Amino acid sequence: MTLRTDYSGALRSSDIGRTVTVCGWVARRREHGEHLAFIDVRDHTGIVQCVVDGAADLRNEYVVKITGTVRARLEGTTNQALATGEVEIGDCAIEILNAAEPPPFPIDDRIDSDESVRLRYRYLDLRRERMQKNMRVRAVINQACRNAMAEQNFVEIETPMLIASTPEGARDFVVPSRLQPGSFYVLPQSPQLFKQLCMVGGLDRYFQVARCLRDEDLRADRQFEFMQLDLEMSFADQQDVLDATARAIAAAVKSVTGEDIAEIPTMPWIEAQERFGSDKPDLRFGMELIELTEVFAGTEFNAFKAPCIKGLRVEGGAEFTRSRLDDLTDMAKRYGAKGLVWMRVTDDGLDSPVAKFLSEDEIVKLRAATEAQPGDLLLLVADERPKVRHVLGLLRVELGRTPVTEGGLHFTWIVDFPLFEGLDDDGRPVAAHHLFTMPNPDDLDKLQSDPLAVRAQSYDLVLNGWELGSGSVRIHRADVQQLVFDAVGIEAEDAQRRFGFLLDAFKYGAPPHAGFAFGLDRLVAILAGEENIREVIAFPKTQSGLDLLTGAPSPIESSQLDELRLRHLPPPS
Ligand code: ASP
């Protein structure tokens, strides 16, 4: 350190008597009599109080260098809330390194500022303690992951950004080519195909802290560009990948919390769906879906004559007001249910608009199955099984919503996904993960006849209801890859045009391989106690995809358009 001797936030009683120089920003000034002022100086480590004489031209966010002597604060003026609260710097000599305009919002964690202003002036927002902490938590996690991968002999390899499309099921960002007018590069949705090519290339174990770009609607847990810890292993099976990934995850958690995580449990996809109505169950709370189909097997009540009935028991939910119940019903309908049946459990029985349609026997069995106690609320949905699970799964999340900082860290592997998640409008199966996922070998013969019954060798990692990442054992044989392309209706010619390079590579001795990728932004957000990944990204976009700081996206010069041989179409009428 040349300009300074100490960091402002690091001074303690043990420094009393030392002459120190700190550098930073003026966080606050308070006048103290005619001449004296208290100046709080802030750097990335925190704040220290400086007592200065005649500091007339010092204003907030001025950049200063202050030399003085560390001394104890006067009795009764110590500040327990501040790490440096027992000391101050006295006899100060001040050098102003730079003046500053008044900031557009207070740089103070205790004051909530409008997010659009924070993003417009992100460099000022970053000065706040919360953001300083988040950026550093992020860096520590990145480092821990890198170390964990290197320790396991993974090789860090950078894959290109200007590529042909890697399908992950999202919309591509495209980049027009100047040298090949009319042709486009695509920004990677993931390094998927390149990491598989690395395996063909004999690199054995690849990893990358990889930037991925997907043109999707933004949400609390989604940005156009995000970072993944991306890995791929040769001559490895599912368990090898889970173990290698778990080591990176454990290292990341330990780097922040100092604690070891327990072994990550595994749950089959179908179990997650049946018990939690989701493939990313939040296991911080119970409220599991209760199977009631049998209870109402012979019902006379028309609304319950459905292939599947499940319910939720909301403890203490009998207190919900009518309008809250109406809201939940509306929500269920929005999620696709025909309706939501609610029942308040009281000392006198069931209080519900549908109680009169149920037999004595059904009510007894319902109460037994749900273990409902007076004061509870039961919520029932009757429909096709996937619909019932989906709707109740979302209601469960709504009712059990837990702040990110509460409930601990509940990691789970979800395994045995179906290969296809459903059929598209043309009746073609849609890949649940991506097209390079190895079907379960026992199900290969069903690829054409019963594609939705084909299980995949794919797996997700879930943390507290967030999908942290996905991976799979890959198809390494061109003939199996062709079967999957056939099943989803990609013509041989089309496959050759889009992924010919991969299919060709597979002809030259592709080893069996498998991999995974997890989202660093999501992991960092949870470990930093943030609900929104924007808080852990230095320069994020807004919900509508704008970079308020640089003004992107913005029009380009017409000369650039000419060079690219591009022309605007009029907006659609
Ligand atoms: N490429 C996949 C993804 O980005 C991860 C993987 O299969 O390794 O979700």
GROMACS .gro file of N, CA and C in nm, residues 190-192 195 212 214 228-232 241 245 433 459 461 467-472 474 515-520:
model
   87
  190SER      N    1  -2.534  -2.216  -2.388
  190SER     CA    2  -2.447  -2.289  -2.295
  190SER      C    3  -2.331  -2.342  -2.379
  191PRO      N    4  -2.223  -2.386  -2.316
  191PRO     CA    5  -2.113  -2.445  -2.395
  191PRO      C    6  -2.138  -2.591  -2.431
  192GLN      N    7  -2.264  -2.634  -2.424
  192GLN     CA    8  -2.297  -2.776  -2.430
  192GLN      C    9  -2.221  -2.854  -2.539
  195LYS      N   10  -1.838  -2.858  -2.503
  195LYS     CA   11  -1.779  -2.942  -2.397
  195LYS      C   12  -1.787  -3.088  -2.436
  212CYS      N   13  -2.354  -1.773  -2.017
  212CYS     CA   14  -2.455  -1.829  -2.106
  212CYS      C   15  -2.557  -1.720  -2.135
  214ARG      N   16  -2.940  -1.633  -2.293
  214ARG     CA   17  -3.069  -1.685  -2.339
  214ARG      C   18  -3.169  -1.571  -2.344
  228GLN      N   19  -2.256  -1.999  -1.529
  228GLN     CA   20  -2.273  -2.137  -1.483
  228GLN      C   21  -2.137  -2.195  -1.450
  229LEU      N   22  -2.133  -2.282  -1.351
  229LEU     CA   23  -2.018  -2.369  -1.340
  229LEU      C   24  -2.052  -2.490  -1.427
  230ASP      N   25  -1.980  -2.501  -1.539
  230ASP     CA   26  -2.015  -2.597  -1.642
  230ASP      C   27  -1.909  -2.706  -1.642
  231LEU      N   28  -1.950  -2.831  -1.643
  231LEU     CA   29  -1.850  -2.938  -1.639
  231LEU      C   30  -1.892  -3.056  -1.724
  232GLU      N   31  -1.793  -3.134  -1.763
  232GLU     CA   32  -1.817  -3.254  -1.843
  232GLU      C   33  -1.705  -3.354  -1.814
  241VAL      N   34  -2.070  -3.781  -1.189
  241VAL     CA   35  -2.099  -3.639  -1.210
  241VAL      C   36  -2.160  -3.577  -1.083
  245THR      N   37  -1.982  -3.273  -0.885
  245THR     CA   38  -2.055  -3.147  -0.869
  245THR      C   39  -2.075  -3.116  -0.720
  433HIS      N   40  -3.477  -3.198  -2.130
  433HIS     CA   41  -3.348  -3.135  -2.099
  433HIS      C   42  -3.294  -3.079  -2.229
  459TYR      N   43  -3.053  -3.535  -1.460
  459TYR     CA   44  -3.065  -3.504  -1.318
  459TYR      C   45  -3.056  -3.354  -1.298
  461LEU      N   46  -3.018  -3.035  -0.992
  461LEU     CA   47  -2.986  -3.004  -0.854
  461LEU      C   48  -3.080  -2.892  -0.811
  467GLU      N   49  -3.425  -2.424  -0.907
  467GLU     CA   50  -3.348  -2.517  -0.987
  467GLU      C   51  -3.210  -2.457  -1.003
  468LEU      N   52  -3.112  -2.526  -0.944
  468LEU     CA   53  -2.977  -2.471  -0.947
  468LEU      C   54  -2.904  -2.514  -1.073
  469GLY      N   55  -2.935  -2.634  -1.122
  469GLY     CA   56  -2.866  -2.677  -1.242
  469GLY      C   57  -2.917  -2.810  -1.292
  470SER      N   58  -2.870  -2.845  -1.412
  470SER     CA   59  -2.912  -2.969  -1.476
  470SER      C   60  -2.793  -3.034  -1.543
  471GLY      N   61  -2.809  -3.162  -1.567
  471GLY     CA   62  -2.707  -3.233  -1.642
  471GLY      C   63  -2.760  -3.367  -1.685
  472SER      N   64  -2.677  -3.437  -1.758
  472SER     CA   65  -2.720  -3.569  -1.805
  472SER      C   66  -2.601  -3.651  -1.851
  474ARG      N   67  -2.466  -3.823  -2.164
  474ARG     CA   68  -2.492  -3.782  -2.303
  474ARG      C   69  -2.501  -3.903  -2.394
  515GLY      N   70  -2.228  -3.486  -1.792
  515GLY     CA   71  -2.189  -3.355  -1.739
  515GLY      C   72  -2.301  -3.288  -1.663
  516PHE      N   73  -2.270  -3.165  -1.627
  516PHE     CA   74  -2.362  -3.089  -1.543
  516PHE      C   75  -2.328  -2.941  -1.557
  517ALA      N   76  -2.423  -2.856  -1.519
  517ALA     CA   77  -2.393  -2.713  -1.507
  517ALA      C   78  -2.486  -2.656  -1.401
  518PHE      N   79  -2.432  -2.574  -1.312
  518PHE     CA   80  -2.524  -2.507  -1.219
  518PHE      C   81  -2.503  -2.356  -1.223
  519GLY      N   82  -2.611  -2.287  -1.194
  519GLY     CA   83  -2.611  -2.141  -1.204
  519GLY      C   84  -2.542  -2.078  -1.085
  520LEU      N   85  -2.437  -2.005  -1.115
  520LEU     CA   86  -2.364  -1.940  -1.004
  520LEU      C   87  -2.444  -1.823  -0.948
   0.00000   0.00000   0.00000
